[in-house]
Structure formats: C-alpha cells, structure tokens
mmCIF file of C-alpha atoms and ligand atoms in Angstrom:
data_model
loop_
_atom_site.group_PDB
_atom_site.id
_atom_site.type_symbol
_atom_site.label_atom_id
_atom_site.label_comp_id
_atom_site.label_asym_id
_atom_site.label_seq_id
_atom_site.Cartn_x
_atom_site.Cartn_y
_atom_site.Cartn_z
ATOM 1 C CA MET A 1 -29.684 0.889 -46.265
ATOM 2 C CA SER A 2 -27.237 0.178 -43.452
ATOM 3 C CA GLU A 3 -27.312 2.465 -40.442
ATOM 4 C CA PRO A 4 -24.297 4.726 -39.953
ATOM 5 C CA THR A 5 -21.651 3.735 -37.401
ATOM 6 C CA ILE A 6 -21.763 6.240 -34.607
ATOM 7 C CA GLN A 7 -18.833 6.567 -32.236
ATOM 8 C CA ARG A 8 -18.780 10.076 -30.890
ATOM 9 C CA ILE A 9 -21.587 12.511 -30.232
ATOM 10 C CA ALA A 10 -21.795 16.052 -28.873
ATOM 11 C CA VAL A 11 -24.396 17.766 -26.723
ATOM 12 C CA LEU A 12 -25.199 21.359 -25.830
ATOM 13 C CA THR A 13 -27.921 23.331 -24.040
ATOM 14 C CA SER A 14 -29.072 26.547 -25.701
ATOM 15 C CA GLY A 15 -31.429 29.502 -25.260
ATOM 16 C CA GLY A 16 -33.457 30.065 -22.094
ATOM 17 C CA ASP A 17 -32.513 27.428 -19.538
ATOM 18 C CA ALA A 18 -35.348 25.199 -18.375
ATOM 19 C CA PRO A 19 -35.794 23.024 -15.268
ATOM 20 C CA GLY A 20 -34.952 19.492 -16.347
ATOM 21 C CA MET A 21 -32.206 20.399 -18.821
ATOM 22 C CA ASN A 22 -29.704 18.779 -16.478
ATOM 23 C CA ALA A 23 -31.821 15.638 -16.321
ATOM 24 C CA ALA A 24 -31.888 15.562 -20.131
ATOM 25 C CA LEU A 25 -28.120 16.012 -20.282
ATOM 26 C CA ARG A 26 -27.650 13.213 -17.770
ATOM 27 C CA ALA A 27 -29.897 10.937 -19.813
ATOM 28 C CA VAL A 28 -27.966 11.663 -23.015
ATOM 29 C CA VAL A 29 -24.651 10.920 -21.307
ATOM 30 C CA LEU A 30 -25.873 7.754 -19.575
ATOM 31 C CA ALA A 31 -27.551 6.444 -22.735
ATOM 32 C CA ALA A 32 -24.460 7.162 -24.815
ATOM 33 C CA ASP A 33 -22.343 5.330 -22.257
ATOM 34 C CA HIS A 34 -24.793 2.423 -22.328
ATOM 35 C CA TYR A 35 -24.393 2.132 -26.101
ATOM 36 C CA GLY A 36 -20.613 2.585 -26.020
ATOM 37 C CA LEU A 37 -20.507 6.102 -27.491
ATOM 38 C CA GLU A 38 -18.171 8.904 -26.451
ATOM 39 C CA VAL A 39 -19.743 12.260 -25.638
ATOM 40 C CA ILE A 40 -18.377 15.760 -25.596
ATOM 41 C CA ALA A 41 -20.324 18.685 -24.138
ATOM 42 C CA PHE A 42 -20.037 22.224 -25.481
ATOM 43 C CA ARG A 43 -20.369 24.907 -22.839
ATOM 44 C CA HIS A 44 -22.619 27.965 -23.397
ATOM 45 C CA GLY A 45 -24.635 26.558 -26.295
ATOM 46 C CA TYR A 46 -23.712 27.612 -29.836
ATOM 47 C CA LYS A 47 -21.220 30.126 -28.465
ATOM 48 C CA GLY A 48 -19.134 27.271 -27.090
ATOM 49 C CA LEU A 49 -19.530 25.353 -30.329
ATOM 50 C CA LEU A 50 -18.055 28.301 -32.235
ATOM 51 C CA GLU A 51 -15.277 28.825 -29.705
ATOM 52 C CA ASN A 52 -14.409 25.149 -29.280
ATOM 53 C CA ASP A 53 -15.245 25.386 -25.603
ATOM 54 C CA TYR A 54 -15.882 21.716 -24.801
ATOM 55 C CA PHE A 55 -14.956 18.812 -22.545
ATOM 56 C CA GLU A 56 -15.317 15.038 -22.665
ATOM 57 C CA ILE A 57 -18.354 14.392 -20.492
ATOM 58 C CA LYS A 58 -18.635 11.109 -18.582
ATOM 59 C CA PRO A 59 -21.352 9.524 -16.432
ATOM 60 C CA LYS A 60 -19.511 10.645 -13.278
ATOM 61 C CA ASP A 61 -19.999 14.276 -14.386
ATOM 62 C CA VAL A 62 -23.781 13.947 -14.422
ATOM 63 C CA LEU A 63 -24.465 11.585 -11.545
ATOM 64 C CA HIS A 64 -26.206 14.080 -9.272
ATOM 65 C CA VAL A 65 -27.415 16.888 -11.462
ATOM 66 C CA LEU A 66 -31.003 15.961 -12.223
ATOM 67 C CA GLN A 67 -32.372 17.555 -9.075
ATOM 68 C CA TYR A 68 -31.106 21.014 -10.107
ATOM 69 C CA SER A 69 -32.496 23.548 -12.543
ATOM 70 C CA GLY A 70 -30.258 25.635 -14.775
ATOM 71 C CA THR A 71 -27.726 23.717 -16.814
ATOM 72 C CA VAL A 72 -24.335 22.538 -15.617
ATOM 73 C CA ILE A 73 -22.887 22.907 -19.122
ATOM 74 C CA LYS A 74 -24.272 26.463 -19.312
ATOM 75 C CA SER A 75 -26.506 28.033 -21.907
ATOM 76 C CA ALA A 76 -26.378 31.195 -23.984
ATOM 77 C CA ARG A 77 -28.083 33.128 -26.700
ATOM 78 C CA CYS A 78 -25.657 33.632 -29.561
ATOM 79 C CA GLN A 79 -26.795 36.030 -32.306
ATOM 80 C CA ARG A 80 -23.722 35.283 -34.382
ATOM 81 C CA PHE A 81 -24.824 31.701 -34.912
ATOM 82 C CA LYS A 82 -27.498 32.893 -37.347
ATOM 83 C CA GLU A 83 -24.813 33.736 -39.907
ATOM 84 C CA VAL A 84 -23.818 31.240 -42.584
ATOM 85 C CA GLU A 85 -20.120 31.599 -41.690
ATOM 86 C CA ALA A 86 -20.941 30.629 -38.106
ATOM 87 C CA ALA A 87 -22.657 27.407 -39.189
ATOM 88 C CA GLN A 88 -19.692 26.625 -41.451
ATOM 89 C CA GLN A 89 -17.286 27.279 -38.572
ATOM 90 C CA ALA A 90 -19.358 25.039 -36.285
ATOM 91 C CA ALA A 91 -19.333 22.279 -38.912
ATOM 92 C CA ALA A 92 -15.548 22.535 -39.198
ATOM 93 C CA ASN A 93 -15.172 22.371 -35.402
ATOM 94 C CA LEU A 94 -17.430 19.312 -35.183
ATOM 95 C CA ASP A 95 -15.533 17.582 -37.986
ATOM 96 C CA ALA A 96 -12.179 18.321 -36.360
ATOM 97 C CA LEU A 97 -13.485 16.651 -33.199
ATOM 98 C CA LYS A 98 -14.792 13.694 -35.236
ATOM 99 C CA ILE A 99 -18.353 14.179 -34.033
ATOM 100 C CA ASP A 100 -20.992 12.045 -35.757
ATOM 101 C CA ALA A 101 -24.101 13.628 -34.239
ATOM 102 C CA LEU A 102 -25.115 16.647 -32.179
ATOM 103 C CA VAL A 103 -27.907 16.761 -29.581
ATOM 104 C CA VAL A 104 -29.324 20.252 -29.025
ATOM 105 C CA ILE A 105 -31.378 20.717 -25.847
ATOM 106 C CA GLY A 106 -33.373 23.938 -26.154
ATOM 107 C CA GLY A 107 -36.394 25.736 -27.518
ATOM 108 C CA ASP A 108 -37.570 26.748 -30.984
ATOM 109 C CA GLY A 109 -34.733 29.220 -31.520
ATOM 110 C CA SER A 110 -32.186 26.562 -30.658
ATOM 111 C CA PHE A 111 -33.883 24.181 -33.099
ATOM 112 C CA ARG A 112 -33.704 26.802 -35.852
ATOM 113 C CA GLY A 113 -30.017 26.985 -35.048
ATOM 114 C CA ALA A 114 -29.728 23.194 -35.297
ATOM 115 C CA ASP A 115 -31.489 23.221 -38.660
ATOM 116 C CA HIS A 116 -29.227 26.035 -39.856
ATOM 117 C CA LEU A 117 -26.201 23.967 -38.840
ATOM 118 C CA ALA A 118 -27.608 20.923 -40.635
ATOM 119 C CA ASN A 119 -27.556 22.928 -43.886
ATOM 120 C CA HIS A 120 -23.786 23.075 -43.600
ATOM 121 C CA TRP A 121 -22.830 19.876 -41.776
ATOM 122 C CA HIS A 122 -23.107 16.213 -42.759
ATOM 123 C CA GLY A 123 -23.549 14.872 -39.188
ATOM 124 C CA GLN A 124 -26.887 14.028 -37.579
ATOM 125 C CA VAL A 125 -28.718 16.731 -35.647
ATOM 126 C CA ILE A 126 -31.326 15.866 -32.998
ATOM 127 C CA GLY A 127 -33.352 18.262 -30.833
ATOM 128 C CA VAL A 128 -34.573 17.703 -27.283
ATOM 129 C CA PRO A 129 -37.383 20.113 -26.285
ATOM 130 C CA GLY A 130 -36.137 22.107 -23.309
ATOM 131 C CA THR A 131 -38.132 25.287 -22.672
ATOM 132 C CA ILE A 132 -40.567 26.452 -20.012
ATOM 133 C CA ASP A 133 -42.750 27.973 -22.757
ATOM 134 C CA ASN A 134 -44.169 24.636 -24.034
ATOM 135 C CA ASP A 135 -44.470 26.271 -27.451
ATOM 136 C CA LEU A 136 -43.112 23.474 -29.650
ATOM 137 C CA TYR A 137 -45.298 21.527 -32.024
ATOM 138 C CA GLY A 138 -45.161 17.727 -31.919
ATOM 139 C CA THR A 139 -44.646 16.969 -28.254
ATOM 140 C CA ASP A 140 -47.281 16.845 -25.526
ATOM 141 C CA ALA A 141 -44.956 18.765 -23.232
ATOM 142 C CA THR A 142 -41.564 20.405 -23.218
ATOM 143 C CA ILE A 143 -39.016 19.911 -20.460
ATOM 144 C CA GLY A 144 -39.407 22.667 -17.863
ATOM 145 C CA TYR A 145 -43.019 23.607 -18.503
ATOM 146 C CA ALA A 146 -44.497 21.569 -15.615
ATOM 147 C CA THR A 147 -42.026 23.085 -13.155
ATOM 148 C CA ALA A 148 -42.709 26.637 -14.354
ATOM 149 C CA VAL A 149 -46.470 26.121 -13.932
ATOM 150 C CA ALA A 150 -45.946 24.659 -10.464
ATOM 151 C CA ILE A 151 -43.829 27.654 -9.435
ATOM 152 C CA ALA A 152 -46.350 30.133 -10.843
ATOM 153 C CA MET A 153 -49.190 28.288 -9.113
ATOM 154 C CA ASP A 154 -47.344 28.333 -5.802
ATOM 155 C CA ALA A 155 -46.749 32.080 -6.148
ATOM 156 C CA LEU A 156 -50.394 32.685 -7.067
ATOM 157 C CA ASP A 157 -51.522 30.749 -3.993
ATOM 158 C CA LYS A 158 -49.342 32.971 -1.816
ATOM 159 C CA ILE A 159 -50.549 36.111 -3.535
ATOM 160 C CA ARG A 160 -54.124 34.966 -2.880
ATOM 161 C CA ASP A 161 -53.527 34.933 0.879
ATOM 162 C CA THR A 162 -52.470 38.548 1.059
ATOM 163 C CA ALA A 163 -54.869 39.682 -1.689
ATOM 164 C CA ASP A 164 -57.789 38.177 0.226
ATOM 165 C CA ALA A 165 -56.664 39.675 3.523
ATOM 166 C CA MET A 166 -56.750 43.184 2.094
ATOM 167 C CA ASP A 167 -59.421 42.815 -0.602
ATOM 168 C CA ARG A 168 -56.940 43.707 -3.295
ATOM 169 C CA VAL A 169 -56.584 43.242 -7.022
ATOM 170 C CA PHE A 170 -53.308 41.631 -8.107
ATOM 171 C CA ILE A 171 -51.848 41.518 -11.585
ATOM 172 C CA VAL A 172 -49.361 38.646 -11.693
ATOM 173 C CA GLU A 173 -47.066 38.570 -14.703
ATOM 174 C CA VAL A 174 -45.861 35.185 -15.887
ATOM 175 C CA MET A 175 -43.350 34.161 -18.553
ATOM 176 C CA GLY A 176 -44.082 32.528 -21.875
ATOM 177 C CA ARG A 177 -42.559 34.822 -24.486
ATOM 178 C CA ASP A 178 -45.221 34.447 -27.205
ATOM 179 C CA ALA A 179 -47.179 31.531 -25.757
ATOM 180 C CA GLY A 180 -49.859 31.364 -23.065
ATOM 181 C CA PHE A 181 -49.241 27.859 -21.742
ATOM 182 C CA ILE A 182 -47.770 28.955 -18.408
ATOM 183 C CA GLY A 183 -50.510 31.595 -18.100
ATOM 184 C CA LEU A 184 -53.347 29.168 -18.774
ATOM 185 C CA GLY A 185 -51.889 26.349 -16.662
ATOM 186 C CA SER A 186 -51.168 28.516 -13.636
ATOM 187 C CA ALA A 187 -54.435 30.492 -13.874
ATOM 188 C CA MET A 188 -56.398 27.250 -13.857
ATOM 189 C CA ALA A 189 -54.308 25.576 -11.170
ATOM 190 C CA ALA A 190 -54.622 28.573 -8.863
ATOM 191 C CA GLY A 191 -58.208 29.575 -9.668
ATOM 192 C CA SER A 192 -57.502 33.058 -11.012
ATOM 193 C CA GLU A 193 -60.403 35.333 -11.830
ATOM 194 C CA ARG A 194 -58.961 36.306 -15.181
ATOM 195 C CA MET A 195 -56.085 35.592 -17.540
ATOM 196 C CA VAL A 196 -54.594 37.543 -20.415
ATOM 197 C CA LEU A 197 -52.724 35.334 -22.865
ATOM 198 C CA PRO A 198 -51.096 36.127 -26.221
ATOM 199 C CA GLU A 199 -53.373 33.671 -28.021
ATOM 200 C CA LEU A 200 -56.496 35.414 -26.688
ATOM 201 C CA GLN A 201 -55.237 38.911 -27.321
ATOM 202 C CA LYS A 202 -55.510 38.488 -31.091
ATOM 203 C CA ASP A 203 -59.301 38.152 -31.014
ATOM 204 C CA LYS A 204 -60.097 40.305 -28.018
ATOM 205 C CA PRO A 205 -57.272 42.560 -26.847
ATOM 206 C CA LEU A 206 -57.256 43.629 -23.217
ATOM 207 C CA THR A 207 -58.738 47.058 -22.581
ATOM 208 C CA ILE A 208 -58.777 48.882 -19.264
ATOM 209 C CA PRO A 209 -62.534 49.646 -19.318
ATOM 210 C CA ALA A 210 -63.363 45.964 -19.962
ATOM 211 C CA LEU A 211 -61.019 44.852 -17.178
ATOM 212 C CA VAL A 212 -62.435 47.368 -14.704
ATOM 213 C CA LYS A 213 -65.965 46.270 -15.605
ATOM 214 C CA HIS A 214 -65.015 42.648 -14.968
ATOM 215 C CA ILE A 215 -63.404 43.453 -11.622
ATOM 216 C CA GLN A 216 -66.462 45.447 -10.536
ATOM 217 C CA LYS A 217 -68.860 42.714 -11.647
ATOM 218 C CA VAL A 218 -66.870 40.087 -9.731
ATOM 219 C CA GLN A 219 -67.019 42.293 -6.640
ATOM 220 C CA GLU A 220 -70.754 42.761 -7.090
ATOM 221 C CA ILE A 221 -71.298 39.009 -7.335
ATOM 222 C CA ARG A 222 -68.878 37.893 -4.647
ATOM 223 C CA GLY A 223 -68.811 40.824 -2.287
ATOM 224 C CA GLU A 224 -65.509 41.839 -0.765
ATOM 225 C CA GLY A 225 -62.447 39.773 -1.506
ATOM 226 C CA SER A 226 -59.547 39.434 -3.864
ATOM 227 C CA TYR A 227 -59.244 39.471 -7.651
ATOM 228 C CA VAL A 228 -56.146 37.841 -9.109
ATOM 229 C CA MET A 229 -55.340 38.201 -12.773
ATOM 230 C CA VAL A 230 -52.618 36.277 -14.605
ATOM 231 C CA LEU A 231 -50.961 38.386 -17.285
ATOM 232 C CA SER A 232 -48.599 36.790 -19.803
ATOM 233 C CA GLU A 233 -45.500 38.887 -20.404
ATOM 234 C CA HIS A 234 -45.426 41.377 -23.310
ATOM 235 C CA GLN A 235 -49.218 41.677 -23.402
ATOM 236 C CA TRP A 236 -49.443 45.191 -21.977
ATOM 237 C CA PRO A 237 -47.096 48.142 -22.474
ATOM 238 C CA GLY A 238 -45.074 48.374 -19.278
ATOM 239 C CA GLY A 239 -46.431 44.999 -18.108
ATOM 240 C CA ALA A 240 -48.054 44.288 -14.748
ATOM 241 C CA VAL A 241 -46.493 47.314 -13.034
ATOM 242 C CA ALA A 242 -47.865 49.841 -15.544
ATOM 243 C CA LEU A 243 -51.272 48.169 -15.614
ATOM 244 C CA ALA A 244 -51.593 48.080 -11.820
ATOM 245 C CA GLU A 245 -50.504 51.713 -11.550
ATOM 246 C CA GLN A 246 -53.070 52.736 -14.127
ATOM 247 C CA LEU A 247 -55.874 50.862 -12.346
ATOM 248 C CA GLU A 248 -54.976 52.539 -9.051
ATOM 249 C CA ALA A 249 -54.464 56.032 -10.430
ATOM 250 C CA GLU A 250 -57.395 56.203 -12.812
ATOM 251 C CA TYR A 251 -59.948 53.918 -11.175
ATOM 252 C CA HIS A 252 -58.867 53.971 -7.511
ATOM 253 C CA LEU A 253 -58.747 50.199 -7.376
ATOM 254 C CA PRO A 254 -56.464 48.768 -4.673
ATOM 255 C CA CYS A 255 -54.144 47.082 -7.117
ATOM 256 C CA ARG A 256 -50.654 45.577 -6.830
ATOM 257 C CA PRO A 257 -48.367 44.075 -9.471
ATOM 258 C CA CYS A 258 -46.196 40.990 -9.076
ATOM 259 C CA LEU A 259 -43.588 39.883 -11.606
ATOM 260 C CA LEU A 260 -42.612 36.265 -11.242
ATOM 261 C CA GLY A 261 -39.808 36.525 -13.801
ATOM 262 C CA HIS A 262 -36.883 34.122 -13.726
ATOM 263 C CA ILE A 263 -38.053 32.481 -10.495
ATOM 264 C CA GLN A 264 -40.101 30.366 -12.912
ATOM 265 C CA ARG A 265 -36.891 28.795 -14.215
ATOM 266 C CA GLY A 266 -35.290 27.829 -10.906
ATOM 267 C CA GLY A 267 -35.543 25.457 -7.963
ATOM 268 C CA ALA A 268 -36.078 21.740 -8.023
ATOM 269 C CA PRO A 269 -37.476 20.429 -11.330
ATOM 270 C CA ALA A 270 -40.898 18.778 -10.946
ATOM 271 C CA PRO A 271 -40.898 14.968 -11.027
ATOM 272 C CA SER A 272 -42.710 14.983 -14.376
ATOM 273 C CA ASP A 273 -39.998 17.180 -15.909
ATOM 274 C CA ARG A 274 -37.233 14.931 -14.592
ATOM 275 C CA ILE A 275 -38.990 11.883 -15.978
ATOM 276 C CA LEU A 276 -39.796 13.513 -19.330
ATOM 277 C CA ALA A 277 -36.212 14.744 -19.657
ATOM 278 C CA SER A 278 -34.854 11.300 -18.816
ATOM 279 C CA GLN A 279 -37.054 9.660 -21.443
ATOM 280 C CA LEU A 280 -36.309 12.198 -24.147
ATOM 281 C CA GLY A 281 -32.557 12.270 -23.525
ATOM 282 C CA VAL A 282 -32.381 8.499 -23.976
ATOM 283 C CA HIS A 283 -34.743 8.699 -26.955
ATOM 284 C CA ALA A 284 -32.471 11.269 -28.625
ATOM 285 C CA VAL A 285 -29.482 8.904 -28.417
ATOM 286 C CA GLU A 286 -31.552 6.001 -29.706
ATOM 287 C CA LEU A 287 -32.767 8.136 -32.620
ATOM 288 C CA ILE A 288 -29.146 8.839 -33.495
ATOM 289 C CA LEU A 289 -28.385 5.125 -33.458
ATOM 290 C CA LYS A 290 -31.370 4.541 -35.772
ATOM 291 C CA GLY A 291 -29.889 6.990 -38.262
ATOM 292 C CA GLN A 292 -32.452 9.742 -37.670
ATOM 293 C CA HIS A 293 -31.535 13.281 -38.600
ATOM 294 C CA ARG A 294 -33.121 16.743 -38.275
ATOM 295 C CA VAL A 295 -35.779 15.548 -35.852
ATOM 296 C CA MET A 296 -36.870 16.414 -32.340
ATOM 297 C CA ALA A 297 -37.287 13.669 -29.773
ATOM 298 C CA GLY A 298 -40.816 14.194 -28.469
ATOM 299 C CA ILE A 299 -43.533 12.509 -26.495
ATOM 300 C CA ARG A 300 -47.139 12.039 -27.625
ATOM 301 C CA GLY A 301 -49.695 10.076 -25.625
ATOM 302 C CA ASN A 302 -46.921 8.426 -23.588
ATOM 303 C CA GLN A 303 -45.140 7.251 -26.731
ATOM 304 C CA CYS A 304 -41.711 8.498 -27.743
ATOM 305 C CA VAL A 305 -41.931 10.015 -31.220
ATOM 306 C CA GLU A 306 -39.683 11.842 -33.660
ATOM 307 C CA VAL A 307 -40.863 15.080 -35.210
ATOM 308 C CA PRO A 308 -39.251 16.847 -38.182
ATOM 309 C CA LEU A 309 -37.280 19.694 -36.666
ATOM 310 C CA ARG A 310 -38.842 22.335 -38.918
ATOM 311 C CA ASP A 311 -42.373 21.261 -37.936
ATOM 312 C CA THR A 312 -41.606 22.090 -34.313
ATOM 313 C CA TRP A 313 -41.673 25.827 -35.017
ATOM 314 C CA GLU A 314 -43.464 26.030 -38.363
ATOM 315 C CA LYS A 315 -46.570 24.288 -37.047
ATOM 316 C CA LYS A 316 -48.488 25.799 -34.172
ATOM 317 C CA ASN A 317 -48.848 24.125 -30.807
ATOM 318 C CA PRO A 318 -52.307 25.359 -29.820
ATOM 319 C CA LEU A 319 -53.546 25.912 -26.288
ATOM 320 C CA ASP A 320 -55.898 23.203 -25.056
ATOM 321 C CA GLN A 321 -59.327 24.473 -26.179
ATOM 322 C CA ASN A 322 -61.146 22.571 -23.462
ATOM 323 C CA LEU A 323 -59.025 24.121 -20.718
ATOM 324 C CA LEU A 324 -59.652 27.535 -22.250
ATOM 325 C CA ARG A 325 -63.396 26.912 -22.355
ATOM 326 C CA ILE A 326 -63.484 25.736 -18.754
ATOM 327 C CA GLN A 327 -61.409 28.612 -17.441
ATOM 328 C CA HIS A 328 -63.160 31.260 -19.529
ATOM 329 C CA GLU A 329 -66.755 30.136 -19.446
ATOM 330 C CA ILE A 330 -67.396 27.682 -16.647
ATOM 331 C CA PHE A 331 -65.032 29.129 -14.045
ATOM 332 C CA ASN A 332 -65.573 32.761 -15.012
ATOM 333 C CA PRO A 333 -67.092 34.420 -11.942
ATOM 334 C CA VAL A 334 -69.107 36.656 -14.276
ATOM 335 C CA LYS A 335 -71.387 34.068 -15.805
ATOM 336 C CA LYS A 336 -72.497 34.255 -19.392
ATOM 337 C CA LYS A 337 -75.210 32.112 -20.952
ATOM 338 C CA PRO A 338 -73.710 28.734 -21.911
ATOM 339 C CA ARG A 339 -73.060 28.511 -25.658
ATOM 340 C CA ILE A 340 -73.712 24.789 -25.756
ATOM 341 C CA ASN A 341 -75.464 22.351 -23.514
ATOM 342 C CA PRO A 342 -73.096 19.390 -23.141
ATOM 343 C CA LEU A 343 -75.680 17.306 -21.289
HETATM 344 P P1 LIG B 401 -34.793 29.211 -27.342
HETATM 345 O O1 LIG B 401 -34.024 28.066 -27.889
HETATM 346 O O2 LIG B 401 -35.032 29.094 -25.875
HETATM 347 O O3 LIG B 401 -36.037 29.495 -28.152
HETATM 348 P P2 LIG B 401 -33.502 31.542 -28.595
HETATM 349 O O4 LIG B 401 -34.653 31.899 -29.460
HETATM 350 O O5 LIG B 401 -32.769 32.651 -27.930
HETATM 351 O O6 LIG B 401 -33.883 30.507 -27.433
HETATM 352 O O7 LIG B 401 -32.464 30.728 -29.494
HETATM 353 C C1 LIG B 401 -31.287 30.213 -28.924
HETATM 354 C C2 LIG B 401 -30.147 30.381 -29.878
HETATM 355 O O8 LIG B 401 -30.395 29.625 -31.068
HETATM 356 C C3 LIG B 401 -29.927 31.794 -30.402
HETATM 357 O O9 LIG B 401 -29.220 32.596 -29.497
HETATM 358 C C4 LIG B 401 -29.097 31.519 -31.628
HETATM 359 O O10 LIG B 401 -27.770 31.192 -31.301
HETATM 360 C C5 LIG B 401 -29.770 30.264 -32.166
HETATM 361 N N1 LIG B 401 -30.785 30.616 -33.161
HETATM 362 C C6 LIG B 401 -32.023 31.104 -32.962
HETATM 363 N N2 LIG B 401 -32.648 31.351 -34.130
HETATM 364 C C7 LIG B 401 -31.774 31.010 -35.107
HETATM 365 C C8 LIG B 401 -31.809 31.045 -36.542
HETATM 366 N N3 LIG B 401 -32.892 31.470 -37.195
HETATM 367 N N4 LIG B 401 -30.707 30.615 -37.199
HETATM 368 C C9 LIG B 401 -29.622 30.183 -36.536
HETATM 369 N N5 LIG B 401 -29.518 30.144 -35.207
HETATM 370 C C10 LIG B 401 -30.574 30.532 -34.485
HETATM 371 O O1 LIG B 402 -37.982 31.066 -23.613
HETATM 372 C C1 LIG B 402 -37.917 30.918 -22.230
HETATM 373 C C2 LIG B 402 -38.059 32.245 -21.541
HETATM 374 O O2 LIG B 402 -38.024 32.047 -20.151
HETATM 375 C C3 LIG B 402 -39.314 33.037 -21.945
HETATM 376 O O3 LIG B 402 -40.475 32.593 -21.271
HETATM 377 C C4 LIG B 402 -38.905 34.439 -21.580
HETATM 378 O O4 LIG B 402 -39.595 35.395 -22.332
HETATM 379 C C5 LIG B 402 -37.444 34.459 -21.934
HETATM 380 O O5 LIG B 402 -36.998 33.113 -21.892
HETATM 381 C C6 LIG B 402 -36.587 35.293 -21.039
HETATM 382 O O6 LIG B 402 -35.313 35.329 -21.560
HETATM 383 P P1 LIG B 402 -34.012 35.808 -20.775
HETATM 384 O O7 LIG B 402 -33.661 34.761 -19.773
HETATM 385 O O8 LIG B 402 -32.981 35.948 -21.826
HETATM 386 O O9 LIG B 402 -34.388 37.103 -20.109
#
C-alpha cells in the first residue's frame, strides 16, 4: 500500500494547558518545515477549529517559544465539540482548508475529541500527550508533568521551612484531576509525611480520626516539628482549606492549608518536558508521513512509540507501585512491620 501524499497539516492545543505545549508546537512546525509540509494552527483548540480561527504558522512564529509555559496558539475547553454536528462542521472546515492531517496536543479529553472527529473526517488524526496530570496510558510521561512536580516540590520545600519554624501541620493541595501522579511525585521529592491520592482513596478513604492519629504518632516519634501532607484535589469536600479548618477547630492542631492551583502550570518548563515535547512533536509529524492515523505519539523506555488513541484513556496508567511502597511503607514515619523481606 502506498503512503498518502501529505501537503498540509493543522495543529491545535486543547484542554488544560501544560508546560511544554509550546515546545511541542515548535517541534511540529519545525518538523513539518523540514519535510516540506505547510502548517496551519487553530487558536483556542476545538473552538477555533469550529470557528475557522486559524493562521498559517511558520518556523519564525515558534523560534523562541519553548522556554514559556501556556500555549501561544491558546487553548480552550469546548463542550460543543462533543456533538456530532460539531465534528461534522470541523471536518468540513478542515476539508475546505485542504488539510490532510491534524495534530492535537492535549490530554485525554482532547484525545476523545480527536477520536470523535476521526469518526466524521477522512484525514489523519494524531495526538501528542500534553497534560500535567500524566494520566495517559501508553507513554512513560506526558508533557508538563515533570514541570508540575518540580513546582509542587519547590512549594513543598518552602512550606517545610515555615512549618518547621512553627511546628505546624500543613495540608498542601496539588492538581491532578483524577490522578495522583503529581501528588506521589511531589510527596516523594519533598519528603512529605503523608499523601492522599485518588488511587489510594478507593481502598482506604481518608478519615479525620485516622489522620489525627497519624499526626499524633509522628509527633510522638519525632518530637516537635512539622507535618506536611500532600492532598490531591477533589479528595476531600472543601479541599485543603476545609480539612485544615476542621483539624484546627475540632482537634486544636496548628494547621494551615495551601492550594498550589494553577501555579503548577506556569513558569519555565523543565528541561525534560522541553526535550520530551520536542521529540514527540517531531514524532507526530513523522507518524503522519508514515500514514499513521488515530494514534498518540508516545515515549516508552526512551523509544518513540505510537499508541492507539482509544487505548490512551480506555486503559489505565497506574501509579508506580514501587514508589508507592517506598513512600507508604519505608518512608512512613510511623513504621509498620515490613510485609516482605527483600534481602
Ligand atoms: P484535557 O484534554 O486536558 O483532558 P478536557 O477533558 O477539558 O481536557 O478536554 C478538552 C476538550 O476536548 C473538551 O473541551 C472538548 O472540546 C473535547 N472533548 C473532551 N471529551 C470529548 C468527547 N467525549 N467527545 C468530543 N470531544 C471531547
Ligand atoms: O488537566 C489538567 C488540569 O490542570 C487538572 O490537573 C486540573 O484539575 C484541571 O486541569 C484544572 O482545570 P482548569 O484550568 O479548567 O481550572
């Protein structure tokens, strides 16, 4: 079978912006230029695709963007795109612009959107994993995750200084929608006493008495000092603020909340995110040239791979069990008997 002749591709960034999206965009544009393809960029994700809000994007437009987070072509969440008519409209717009393939840089929602479009459009659709949540199956990391963990770690280090000075308990809320990757990564990197992650909540949901017991035990063992807990968002009604208030009011613990929020999506992307984004942006263009369709450009064990788009959200990307074990059992200040003897 001969590979299709590709002349013109489109690119968009969609959903929650992630540090490194600009680097991925740059890589797509530079790779396309290298292979003699024209590129148009839609602004504001699927919204721009529906509204024909686009421009011809050239290497000069992306020369110095990789050091910035956010996305220079803008992102959006667009509920309307879930409708069949929207996908049909998008297909008509892409055809009118003579687009052969579309690169979608985003998270699982954006990939569902890409798959939805592919049901109504004959062109090739390729995903590039851009989300701080790291919750996509098939790639060792998503673009933005490393930066988000670094930011959360930096914040936790700072919190530790003041928490230690005043012997306080801090509840630090991190992002991650339904996934605990940022929580686990930052808790380990910053040496937190405890973490509450969505994946752990299913088996053993957080309760106030159990948390208070843990805090008191840690204080018994260590004496005075700080206790820093990482709380993934949406894991407690009212989040870190409500939990801290409850601990102070009901148990008289000196407790403060800290919400890291969208800070985790800004600043300079980490080197590893810039490099990952550069690799995957080029890989996406090369997958198009190889005739691939409905796949995500991913990375596994330092190899570029392609993953069926549907697998990226239908299959689960589990937390690293060894990191969980280390953080929970070996680094837990309240020691339990080891379950296994690895020696
Ligand atoms: P992310 O890509 O970061 O996971 P969202 O979940 O908000 O972010 O998805 C981004 C956009 O993708 C949505 O605003 C919508 O336009 C589109 N999208 C998400 N889910 C679907 C779906 N099931 N069908 C079609 N489009 C979708
Ligand atoms: O999906 C990325 C993410 O940052 C999640 O971690 C978070 O729950 C969500 O986006 C926040 O979305 P918004 O920017 O729309 O408030």
